[in-house]
mmCIF file of C-alpha atoms and ligand atoms in Angstrom:
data_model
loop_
_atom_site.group_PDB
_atom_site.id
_atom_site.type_symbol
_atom_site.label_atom_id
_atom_site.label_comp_id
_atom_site.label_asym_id
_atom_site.label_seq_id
_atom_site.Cartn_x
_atom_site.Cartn_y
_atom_site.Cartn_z
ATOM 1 C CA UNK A 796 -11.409 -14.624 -13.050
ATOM 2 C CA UNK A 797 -9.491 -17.331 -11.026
ATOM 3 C CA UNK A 798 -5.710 -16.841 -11.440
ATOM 4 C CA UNK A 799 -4.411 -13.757 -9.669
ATOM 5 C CA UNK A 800 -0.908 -12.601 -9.900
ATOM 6 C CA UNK A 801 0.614 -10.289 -7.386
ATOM 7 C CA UNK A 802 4.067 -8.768 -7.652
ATOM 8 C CA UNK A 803 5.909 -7.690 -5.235
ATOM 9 C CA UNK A 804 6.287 -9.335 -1.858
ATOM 10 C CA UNK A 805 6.729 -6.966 1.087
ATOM 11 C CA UNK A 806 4.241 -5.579 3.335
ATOM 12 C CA UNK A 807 1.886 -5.386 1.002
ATOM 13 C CA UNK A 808 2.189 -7.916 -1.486
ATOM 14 C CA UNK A 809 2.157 -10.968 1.052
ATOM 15 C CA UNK A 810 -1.676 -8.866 2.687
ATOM 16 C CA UNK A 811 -2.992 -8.944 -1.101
ATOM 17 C CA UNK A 812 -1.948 -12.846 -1.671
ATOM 18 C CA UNK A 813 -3.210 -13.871 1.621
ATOM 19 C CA UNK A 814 -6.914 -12.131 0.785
ATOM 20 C CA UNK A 815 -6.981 -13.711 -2.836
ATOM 21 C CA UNK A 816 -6.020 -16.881 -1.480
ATOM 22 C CA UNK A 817 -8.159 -16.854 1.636
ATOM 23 C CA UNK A 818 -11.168 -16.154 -1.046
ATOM 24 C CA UNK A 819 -10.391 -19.417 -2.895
ATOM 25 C CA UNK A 820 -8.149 -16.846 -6.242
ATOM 26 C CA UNK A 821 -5.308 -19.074 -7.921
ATOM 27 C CA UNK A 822 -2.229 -16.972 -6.530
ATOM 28 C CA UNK A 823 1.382 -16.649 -7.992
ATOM 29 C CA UNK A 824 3.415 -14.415 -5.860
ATOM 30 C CA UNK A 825 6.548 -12.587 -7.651
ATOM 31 C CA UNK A 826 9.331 -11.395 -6.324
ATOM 32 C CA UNK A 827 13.315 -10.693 -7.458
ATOM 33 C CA UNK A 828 14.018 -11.272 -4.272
ATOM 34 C CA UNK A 829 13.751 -15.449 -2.978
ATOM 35 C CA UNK A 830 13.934 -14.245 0.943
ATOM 36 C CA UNK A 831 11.152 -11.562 0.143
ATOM 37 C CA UNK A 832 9.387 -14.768 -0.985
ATOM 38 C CA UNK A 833 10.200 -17.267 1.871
ATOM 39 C CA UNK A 834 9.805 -14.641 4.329
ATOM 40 C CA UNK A 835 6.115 -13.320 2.720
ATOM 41 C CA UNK A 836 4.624 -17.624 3.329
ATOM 42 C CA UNK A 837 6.025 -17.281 6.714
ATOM 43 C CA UNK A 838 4.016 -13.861 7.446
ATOM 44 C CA UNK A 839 0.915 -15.229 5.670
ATOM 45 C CA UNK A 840 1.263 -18.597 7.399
ATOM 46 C CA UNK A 841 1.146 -16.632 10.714
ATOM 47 C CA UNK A 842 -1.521 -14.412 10.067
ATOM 48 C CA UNK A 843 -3.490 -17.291 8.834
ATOM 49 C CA UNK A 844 -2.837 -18.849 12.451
ATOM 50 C CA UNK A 845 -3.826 -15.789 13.863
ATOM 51 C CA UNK A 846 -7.422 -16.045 12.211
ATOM 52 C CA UNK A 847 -7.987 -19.516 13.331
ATOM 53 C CA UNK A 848 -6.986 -18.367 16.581
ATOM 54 C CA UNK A 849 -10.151 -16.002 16.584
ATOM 55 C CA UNK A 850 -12.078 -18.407 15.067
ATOM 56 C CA UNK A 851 -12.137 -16.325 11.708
ATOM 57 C CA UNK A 852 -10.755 -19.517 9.653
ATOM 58 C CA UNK A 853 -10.692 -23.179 10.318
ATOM 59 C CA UNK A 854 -7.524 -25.384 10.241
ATOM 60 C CA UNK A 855 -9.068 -27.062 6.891
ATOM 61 C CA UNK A 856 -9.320 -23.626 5.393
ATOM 62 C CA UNK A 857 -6.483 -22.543 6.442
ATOM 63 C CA UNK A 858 -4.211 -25.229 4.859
ATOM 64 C CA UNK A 859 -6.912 -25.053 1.623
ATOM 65 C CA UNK A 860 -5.602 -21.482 1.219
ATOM 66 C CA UNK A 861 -2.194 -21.612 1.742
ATOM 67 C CA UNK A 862 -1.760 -23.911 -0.757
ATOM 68 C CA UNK A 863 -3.250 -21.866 -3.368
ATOM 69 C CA UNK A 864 -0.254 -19.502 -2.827
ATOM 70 C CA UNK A 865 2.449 -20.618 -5.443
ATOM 71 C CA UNK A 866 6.081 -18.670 -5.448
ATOM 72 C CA UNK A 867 7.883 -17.189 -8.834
ATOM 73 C CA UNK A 868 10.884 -15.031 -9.013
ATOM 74 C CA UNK A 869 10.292 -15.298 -12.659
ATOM 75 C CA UNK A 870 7.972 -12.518 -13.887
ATOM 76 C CA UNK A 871 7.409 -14.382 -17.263
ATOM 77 C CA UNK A 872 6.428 -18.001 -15.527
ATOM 78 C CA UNK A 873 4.483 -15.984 -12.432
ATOM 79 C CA UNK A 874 1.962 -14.446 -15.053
ATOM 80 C CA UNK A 875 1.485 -16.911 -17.837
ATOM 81 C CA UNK A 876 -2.013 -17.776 -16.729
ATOM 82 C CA UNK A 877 -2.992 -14.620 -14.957
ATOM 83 C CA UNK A 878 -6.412 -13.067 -15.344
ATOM 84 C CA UNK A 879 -5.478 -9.804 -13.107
ATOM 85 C CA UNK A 880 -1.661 -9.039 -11.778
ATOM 86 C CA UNK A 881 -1.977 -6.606 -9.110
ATOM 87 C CA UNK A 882 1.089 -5.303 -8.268
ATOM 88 C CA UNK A 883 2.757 -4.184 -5.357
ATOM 89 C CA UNK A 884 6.748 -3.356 -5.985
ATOM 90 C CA UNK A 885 8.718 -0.859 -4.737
ATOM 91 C CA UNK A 886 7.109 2.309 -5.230
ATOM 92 C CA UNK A 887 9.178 3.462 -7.798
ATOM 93 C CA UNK A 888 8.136 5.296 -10.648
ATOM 94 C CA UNK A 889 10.811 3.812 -12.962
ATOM 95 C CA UNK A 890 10.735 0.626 -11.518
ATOM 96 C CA UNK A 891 7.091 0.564 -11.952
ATOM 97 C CA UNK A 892 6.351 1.724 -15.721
ATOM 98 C CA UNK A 893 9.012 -1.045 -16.211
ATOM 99 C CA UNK A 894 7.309 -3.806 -14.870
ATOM 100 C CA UNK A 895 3.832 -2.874 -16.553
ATOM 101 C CA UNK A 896 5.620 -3.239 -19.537
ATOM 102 C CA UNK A 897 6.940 -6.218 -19.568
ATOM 103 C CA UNK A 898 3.339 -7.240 -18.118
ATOM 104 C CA UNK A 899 1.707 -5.804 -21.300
ATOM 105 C CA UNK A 900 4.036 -8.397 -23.645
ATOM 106 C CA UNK A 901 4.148 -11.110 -21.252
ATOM 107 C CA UNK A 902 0.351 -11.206 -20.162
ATOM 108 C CA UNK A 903 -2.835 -12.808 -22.184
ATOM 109 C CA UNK A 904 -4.788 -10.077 -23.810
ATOM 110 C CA UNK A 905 -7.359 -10.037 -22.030
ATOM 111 C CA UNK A 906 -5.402 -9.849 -18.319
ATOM 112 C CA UNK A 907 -6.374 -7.052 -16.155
ATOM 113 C CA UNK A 908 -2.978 -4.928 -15.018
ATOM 114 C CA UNK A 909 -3.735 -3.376 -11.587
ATOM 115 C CA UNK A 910 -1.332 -1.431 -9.115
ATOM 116 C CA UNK A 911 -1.516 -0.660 -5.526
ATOM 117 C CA UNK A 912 0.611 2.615 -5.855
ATOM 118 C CA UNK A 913 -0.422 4.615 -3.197
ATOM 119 C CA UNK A 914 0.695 8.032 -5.280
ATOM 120 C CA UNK A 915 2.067 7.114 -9.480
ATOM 121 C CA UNK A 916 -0.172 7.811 -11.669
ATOM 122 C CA UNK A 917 -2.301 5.136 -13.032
ATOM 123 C CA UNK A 918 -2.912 7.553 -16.039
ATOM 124 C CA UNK A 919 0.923 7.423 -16.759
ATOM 125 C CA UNK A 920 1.522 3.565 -16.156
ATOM 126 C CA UNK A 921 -1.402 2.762 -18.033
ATOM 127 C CA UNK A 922 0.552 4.763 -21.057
ATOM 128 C CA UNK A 923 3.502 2.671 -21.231
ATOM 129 C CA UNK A 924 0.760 -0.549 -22.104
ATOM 130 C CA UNK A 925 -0.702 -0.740 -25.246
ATOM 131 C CA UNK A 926 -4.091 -1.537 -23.227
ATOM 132 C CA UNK A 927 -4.295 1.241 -20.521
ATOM 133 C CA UNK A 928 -8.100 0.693 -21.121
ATOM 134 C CA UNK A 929 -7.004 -2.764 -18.741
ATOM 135 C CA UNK A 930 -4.995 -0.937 -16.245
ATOM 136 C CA UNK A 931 -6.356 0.219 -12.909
ATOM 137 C CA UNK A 932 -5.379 1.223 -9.270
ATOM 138 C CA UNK A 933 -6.059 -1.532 -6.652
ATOM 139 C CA UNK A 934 -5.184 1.059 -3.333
ATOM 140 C CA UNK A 935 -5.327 -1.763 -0.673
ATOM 141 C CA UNK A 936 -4.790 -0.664 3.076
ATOM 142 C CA UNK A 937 -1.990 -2.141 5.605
ATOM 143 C CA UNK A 938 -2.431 -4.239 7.183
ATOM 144 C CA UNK A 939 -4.454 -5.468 3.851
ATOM 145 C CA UNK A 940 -6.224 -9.097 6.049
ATOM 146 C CA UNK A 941 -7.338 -6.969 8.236
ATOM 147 C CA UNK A 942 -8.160 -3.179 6.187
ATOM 148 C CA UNK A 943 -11.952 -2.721 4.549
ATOM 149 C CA UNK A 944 -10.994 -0.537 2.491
ATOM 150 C CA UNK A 945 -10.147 -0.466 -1.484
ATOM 151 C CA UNK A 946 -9.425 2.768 -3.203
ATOM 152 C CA UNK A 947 -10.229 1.794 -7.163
ATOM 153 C CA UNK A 948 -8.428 4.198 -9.338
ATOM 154 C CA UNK A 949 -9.701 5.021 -12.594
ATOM 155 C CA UNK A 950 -7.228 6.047 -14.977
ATOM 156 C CA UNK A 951 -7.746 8.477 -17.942
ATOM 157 C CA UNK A 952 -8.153 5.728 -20.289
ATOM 158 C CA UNK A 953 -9.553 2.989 -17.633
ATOM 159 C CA UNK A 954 -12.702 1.464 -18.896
ATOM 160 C CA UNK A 955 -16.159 1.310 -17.288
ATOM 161 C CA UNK A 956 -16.445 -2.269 -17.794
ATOM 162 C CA UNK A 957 -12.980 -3.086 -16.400
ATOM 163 C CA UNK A 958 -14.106 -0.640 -13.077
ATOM 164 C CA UNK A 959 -16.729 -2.344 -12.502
ATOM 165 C CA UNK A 960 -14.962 -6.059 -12.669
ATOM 166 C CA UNK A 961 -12.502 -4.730 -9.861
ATOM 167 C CA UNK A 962 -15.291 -3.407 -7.921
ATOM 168 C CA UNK A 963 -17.519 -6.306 -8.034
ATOM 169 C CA UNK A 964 -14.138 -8.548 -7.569
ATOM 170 C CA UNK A 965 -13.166 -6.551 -4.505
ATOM 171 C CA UNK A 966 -16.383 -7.191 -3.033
ATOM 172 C CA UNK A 967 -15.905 -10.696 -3.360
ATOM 173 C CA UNK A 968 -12.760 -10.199 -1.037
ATOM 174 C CA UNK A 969 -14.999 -8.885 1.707
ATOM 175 C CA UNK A 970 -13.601 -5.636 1.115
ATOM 176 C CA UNK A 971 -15.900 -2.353 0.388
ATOM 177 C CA UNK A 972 -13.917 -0.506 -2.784
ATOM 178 C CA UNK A 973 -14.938 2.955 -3.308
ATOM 179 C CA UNK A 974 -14.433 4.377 -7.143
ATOM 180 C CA UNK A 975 -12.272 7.369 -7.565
ATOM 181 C CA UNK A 976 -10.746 9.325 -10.176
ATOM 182 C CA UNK A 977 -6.673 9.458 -10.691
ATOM 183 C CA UNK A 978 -5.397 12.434 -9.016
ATOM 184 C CA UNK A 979 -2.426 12.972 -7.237
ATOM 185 C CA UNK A 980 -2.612 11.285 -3.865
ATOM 186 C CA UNK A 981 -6.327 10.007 -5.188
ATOM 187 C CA UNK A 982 -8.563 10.934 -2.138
ATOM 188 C CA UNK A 983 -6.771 8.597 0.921
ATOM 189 C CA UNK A 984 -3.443 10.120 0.823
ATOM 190 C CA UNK A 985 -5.061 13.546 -0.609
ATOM 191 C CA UNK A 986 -6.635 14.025 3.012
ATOM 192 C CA UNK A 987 -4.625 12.180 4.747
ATOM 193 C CA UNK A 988 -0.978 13.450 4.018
ATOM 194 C CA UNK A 989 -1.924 17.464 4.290
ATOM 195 C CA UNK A 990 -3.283 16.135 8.134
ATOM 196 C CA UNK A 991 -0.117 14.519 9.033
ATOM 197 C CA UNK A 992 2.271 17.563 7.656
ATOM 198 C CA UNK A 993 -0.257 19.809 9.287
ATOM 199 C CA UNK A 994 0.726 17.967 12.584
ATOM 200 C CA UNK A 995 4.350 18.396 11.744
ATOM 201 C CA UNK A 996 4.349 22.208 11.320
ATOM 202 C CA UNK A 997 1.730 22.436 14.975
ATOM 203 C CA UNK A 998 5.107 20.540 16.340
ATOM 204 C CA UNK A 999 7.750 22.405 14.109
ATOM 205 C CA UNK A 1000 6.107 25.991 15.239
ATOM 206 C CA UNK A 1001 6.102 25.227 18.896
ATOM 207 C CA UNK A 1002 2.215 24.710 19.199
ATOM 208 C CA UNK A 1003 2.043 21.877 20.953
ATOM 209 C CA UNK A 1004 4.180 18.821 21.742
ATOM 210 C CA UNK A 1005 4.471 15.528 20.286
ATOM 211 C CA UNK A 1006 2.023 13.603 22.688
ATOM 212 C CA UNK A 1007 -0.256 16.696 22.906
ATOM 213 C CA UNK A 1008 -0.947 16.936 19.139
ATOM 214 C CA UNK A 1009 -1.702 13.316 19.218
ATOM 215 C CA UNK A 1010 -4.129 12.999 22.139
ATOM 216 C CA UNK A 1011 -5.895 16.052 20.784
ATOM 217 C CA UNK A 1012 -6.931 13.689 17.263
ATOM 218 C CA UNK A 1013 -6.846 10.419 19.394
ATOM 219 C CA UNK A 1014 -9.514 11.437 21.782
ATOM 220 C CA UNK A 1015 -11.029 14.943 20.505
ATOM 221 C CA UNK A 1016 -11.463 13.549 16.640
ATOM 222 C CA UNK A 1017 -11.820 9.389 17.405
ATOM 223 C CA UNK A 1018 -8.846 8.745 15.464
ATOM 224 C CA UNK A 1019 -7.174 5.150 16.496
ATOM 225 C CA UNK A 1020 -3.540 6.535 16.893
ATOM 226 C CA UNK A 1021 -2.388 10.301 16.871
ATOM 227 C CA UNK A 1022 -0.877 11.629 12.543
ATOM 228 C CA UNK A 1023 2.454 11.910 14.143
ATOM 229 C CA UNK A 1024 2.376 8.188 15.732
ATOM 230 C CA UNK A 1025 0.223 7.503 11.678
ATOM 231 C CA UNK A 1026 3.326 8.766 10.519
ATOM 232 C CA UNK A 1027 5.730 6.754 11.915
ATOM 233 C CA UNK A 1028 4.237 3.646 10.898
ATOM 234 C CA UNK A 1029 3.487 5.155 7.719
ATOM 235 C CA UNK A 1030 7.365 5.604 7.282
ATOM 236 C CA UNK A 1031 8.501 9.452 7.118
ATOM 237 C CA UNK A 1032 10.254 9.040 4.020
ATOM 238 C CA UNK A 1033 6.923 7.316 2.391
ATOM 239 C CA UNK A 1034 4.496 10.791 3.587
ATOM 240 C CA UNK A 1035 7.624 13.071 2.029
ATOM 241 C CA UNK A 1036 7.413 11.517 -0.947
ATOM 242 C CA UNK A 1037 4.009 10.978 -1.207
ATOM 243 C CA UNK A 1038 3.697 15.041 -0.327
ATOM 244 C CA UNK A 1039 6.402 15.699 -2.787
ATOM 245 C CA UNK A 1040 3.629 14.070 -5.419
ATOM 246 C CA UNK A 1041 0.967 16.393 -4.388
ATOM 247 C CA UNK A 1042 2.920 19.610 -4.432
ATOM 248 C CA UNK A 1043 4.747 18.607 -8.049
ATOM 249 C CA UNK A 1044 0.817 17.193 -9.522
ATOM 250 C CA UNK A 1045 -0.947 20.133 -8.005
ATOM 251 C CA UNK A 1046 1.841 23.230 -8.182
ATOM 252 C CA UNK A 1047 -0.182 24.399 -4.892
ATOM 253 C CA UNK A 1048 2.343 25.608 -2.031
ATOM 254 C CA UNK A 1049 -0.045 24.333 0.611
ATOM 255 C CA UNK A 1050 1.466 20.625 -0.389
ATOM 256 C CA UNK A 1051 4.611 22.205 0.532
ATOM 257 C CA UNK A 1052 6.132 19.406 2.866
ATOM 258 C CA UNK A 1053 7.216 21.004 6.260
ATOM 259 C CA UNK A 1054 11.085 21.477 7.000
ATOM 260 C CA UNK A 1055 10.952 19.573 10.242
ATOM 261 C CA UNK A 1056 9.790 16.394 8.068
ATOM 262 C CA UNK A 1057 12.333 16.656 4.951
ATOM 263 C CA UNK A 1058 15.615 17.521 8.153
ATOM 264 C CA UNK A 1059 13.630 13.998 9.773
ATOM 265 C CA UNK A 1060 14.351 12.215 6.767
ATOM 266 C CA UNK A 1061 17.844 13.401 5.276
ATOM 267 C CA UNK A 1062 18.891 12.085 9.236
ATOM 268 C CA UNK A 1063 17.007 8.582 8.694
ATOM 269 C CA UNK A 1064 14.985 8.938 11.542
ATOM 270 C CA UNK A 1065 12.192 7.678 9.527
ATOM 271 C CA UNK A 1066 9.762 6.237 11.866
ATOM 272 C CA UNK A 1067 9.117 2.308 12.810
ATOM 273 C CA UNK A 1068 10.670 1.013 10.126
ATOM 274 C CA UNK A 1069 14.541 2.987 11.726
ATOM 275 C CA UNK A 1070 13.608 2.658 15.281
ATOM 276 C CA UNK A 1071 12.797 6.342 15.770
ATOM 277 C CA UNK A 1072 11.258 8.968 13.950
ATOM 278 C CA UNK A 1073 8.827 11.269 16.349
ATOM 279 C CA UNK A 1074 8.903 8.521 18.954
ATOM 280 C CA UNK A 1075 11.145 5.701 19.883
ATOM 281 C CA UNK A 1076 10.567 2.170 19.419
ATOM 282 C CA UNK A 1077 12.464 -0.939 20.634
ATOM 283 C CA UNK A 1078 12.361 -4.467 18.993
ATOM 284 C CA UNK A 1079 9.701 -6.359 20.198
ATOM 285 C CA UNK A 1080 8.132 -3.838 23.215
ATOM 286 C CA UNK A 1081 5.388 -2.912 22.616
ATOM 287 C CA UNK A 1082 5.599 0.040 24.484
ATOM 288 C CA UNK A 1083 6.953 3.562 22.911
ATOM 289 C CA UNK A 1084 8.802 6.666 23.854
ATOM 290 C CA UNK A 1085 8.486 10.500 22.660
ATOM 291 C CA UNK A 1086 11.967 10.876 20.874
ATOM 292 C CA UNK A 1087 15.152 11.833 22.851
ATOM 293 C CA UNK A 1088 15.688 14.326 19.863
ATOM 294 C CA UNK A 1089 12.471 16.646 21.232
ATOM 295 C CA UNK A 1090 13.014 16.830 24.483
HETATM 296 P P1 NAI B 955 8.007 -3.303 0.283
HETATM 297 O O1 NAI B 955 9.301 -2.601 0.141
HETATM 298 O O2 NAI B 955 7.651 -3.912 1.611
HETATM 299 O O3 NAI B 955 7.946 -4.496 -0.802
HETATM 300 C C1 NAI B 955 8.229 -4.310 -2.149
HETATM 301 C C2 NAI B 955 8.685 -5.641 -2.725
HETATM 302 O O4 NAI B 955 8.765 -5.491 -4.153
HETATM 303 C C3 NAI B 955 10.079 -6.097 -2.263
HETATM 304 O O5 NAI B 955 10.000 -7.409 -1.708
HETATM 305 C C4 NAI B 955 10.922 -6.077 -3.544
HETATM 306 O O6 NAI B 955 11.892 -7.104 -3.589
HETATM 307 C C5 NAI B 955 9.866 -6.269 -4.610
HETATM 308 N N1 NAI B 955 10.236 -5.807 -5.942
HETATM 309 C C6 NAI B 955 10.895 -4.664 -6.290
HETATM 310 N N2 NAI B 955 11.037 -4.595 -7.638
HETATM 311 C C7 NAI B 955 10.439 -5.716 -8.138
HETATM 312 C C8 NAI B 955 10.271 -6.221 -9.449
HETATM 313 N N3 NAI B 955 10.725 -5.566 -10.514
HETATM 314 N N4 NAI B 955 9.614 -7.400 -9.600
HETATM 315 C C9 NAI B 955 9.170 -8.075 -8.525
HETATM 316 N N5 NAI B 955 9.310 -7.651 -7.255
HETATM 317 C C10 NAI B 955 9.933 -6.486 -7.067
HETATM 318 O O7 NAI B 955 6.886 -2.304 -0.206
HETATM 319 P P2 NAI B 955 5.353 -2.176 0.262
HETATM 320 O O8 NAI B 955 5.272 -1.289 1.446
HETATM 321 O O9 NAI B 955 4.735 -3.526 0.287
HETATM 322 O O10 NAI B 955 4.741 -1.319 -0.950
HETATM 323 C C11 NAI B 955 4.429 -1.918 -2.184
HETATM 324 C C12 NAI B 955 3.467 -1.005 -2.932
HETATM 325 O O11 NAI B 955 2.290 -0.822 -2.163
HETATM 326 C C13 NAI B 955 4.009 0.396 -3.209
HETATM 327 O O12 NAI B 955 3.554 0.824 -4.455
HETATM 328 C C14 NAI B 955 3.394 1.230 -2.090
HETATM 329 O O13 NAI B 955 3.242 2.591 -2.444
HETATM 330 C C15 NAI B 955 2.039 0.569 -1.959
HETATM 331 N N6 NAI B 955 1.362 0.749 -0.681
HETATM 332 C C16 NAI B 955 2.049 0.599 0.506
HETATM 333 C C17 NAI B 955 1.374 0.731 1.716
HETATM 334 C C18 NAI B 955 2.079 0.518 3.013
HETATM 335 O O14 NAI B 955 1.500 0.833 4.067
HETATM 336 N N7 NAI B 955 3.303 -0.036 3.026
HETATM 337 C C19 NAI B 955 -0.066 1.063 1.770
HETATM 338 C C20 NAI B 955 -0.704 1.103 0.470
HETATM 339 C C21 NAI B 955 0.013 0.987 -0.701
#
């Protein structure tokens, strides 16, 4: 397996190329977009700096993998040779099942079709391909250069010898993939999203304030950053919808997003990514502020 396909390139599409190509994989890189392309080689060209800054990669390597990283926005010439795609589009449900058919007519038989959805079902995308025995979840973490972590998502029809390809391939990307089954939310965003709306409603119930409730995880649980600062650079919309999955795939009201998020949203305070969200950011300080709105 040498030529690697990713599609999509945003924040995680240009962290998946950069790995593959760091690792000495073939890379095409598709996007519809030509400034999501242009602007995906300037990110990877500067978080390639960044490792030979730490002495992580040399120069040589450095311009060794960048060059492996070749630009499409043509789906049908950015997979013609492609052993594995691994896409990363817009999380999308119709936008996705879309792609991963054209993939199934476009691809050689024997390609691999991965996604890094972090909440469709790989079950259901793997239905619209007549070889959902090929298709797999690739759950890479942001930021993906720096993240250990794969979450390798079996679908319904996934099989054992394709698993344990993207296992022993994800390994080869210094990464340590851990093999689950396709539920909703799979086991990251499973734990992970009930935490964060769990920190919502301590807020939205008058518990605690915004700072508190994050100290209390930073420093009484060892997380890095507090759910409600996770949150914001998570995106809020991104943890509603992801919620939205669990509560629809499970029909269990304790998925039931809190009121405080979905009101968050519908303003478009949605975190980082808007400039506010439970805390307020400004454009290149690093330093933040609890959220006019809750004081
Ligand atoms: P993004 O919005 O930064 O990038 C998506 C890119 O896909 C855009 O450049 C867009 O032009 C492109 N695109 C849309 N439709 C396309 C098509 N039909 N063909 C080719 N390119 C297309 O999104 P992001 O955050 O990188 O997310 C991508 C995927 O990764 C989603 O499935 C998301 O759930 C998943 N994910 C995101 C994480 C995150 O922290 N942002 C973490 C783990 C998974």
């Amino acid at each position: 397996m040498n030529n690697i396909t990713v599609i999509g390139s945003g924040t995680m599409g240009n962290g998946i190329a950069h790995v593959f190509a760091q690792f000495g994989y073939k890379v095409s890189l598709v996007d519809i977009n030509k400034g999501a392309l242009e602007k995906a080689l300037a990110t990877i060209s500067k978080n390639m700096d960044r490792q030979v800054a730490k002495g992580m990669l040399s120069e040589e390597d450095k311009n060794t993998a960048f060059a492996k990283i070749k630009t499409f926005t043509s789906l049908e010439e950015g997979v013609r040779s492609a052993d594995l795609v691994v896409e990363a589009a817009t999380e999308n449900l119709s936008v996705k099942l879309d792609l991963f058919r054209q993939l199934d007519e476009l691809c050689k038989e024997e390609a691999i079709l991965a996604s890094n959805t972090s909440s469709i079902s790989i079950t259901k995308i793997g239905a619209v391909t007549a070889r959902p025995e090929k298709v797999i979840g690739m759950h890479f973490m942001n930021p993906v250069p720096v993240m250990k972590l794969i979450e390798v998502i079996r679908g319904y029809a996934t099989s054992d010898e394709v698993t344990s390809l993207i296992m022993d391939l994800s390994k080869k990307l210094d990464k340590v993939p851990v093999e689950v089954n396709d539920y909703p939310g799979f086991v990251a965003n499973r734990i992970l999203m009930p935490m964060i709306n769990e920190a919502i409603y301590t807020l939205y119930e008058g518990v605690a304030g915004i700072e508190e409730i994050d100290t209390v995880m930073k420093l009484g649980m060892a997380h890095p950053m507090g759910p409600l600062q996770l949150a914001d650079f998570i995106g809020l919309d991104v943890c509603l919808s992801i919620l939205r999955v669990l509560y629809d795939g499970f029909g269990n009201p304790k998925y039931a997003p809190c009121p405080l998020l979905v009101n968050m949203v519908e303003a478009g305070f949605k975190g980082i990514k808007t400039g506010e969200g439970f805390y307020k950011y400004t454009p290149g300080v690093k330093e933040f502020i609890v959220s006019p709105q809750f004081k």
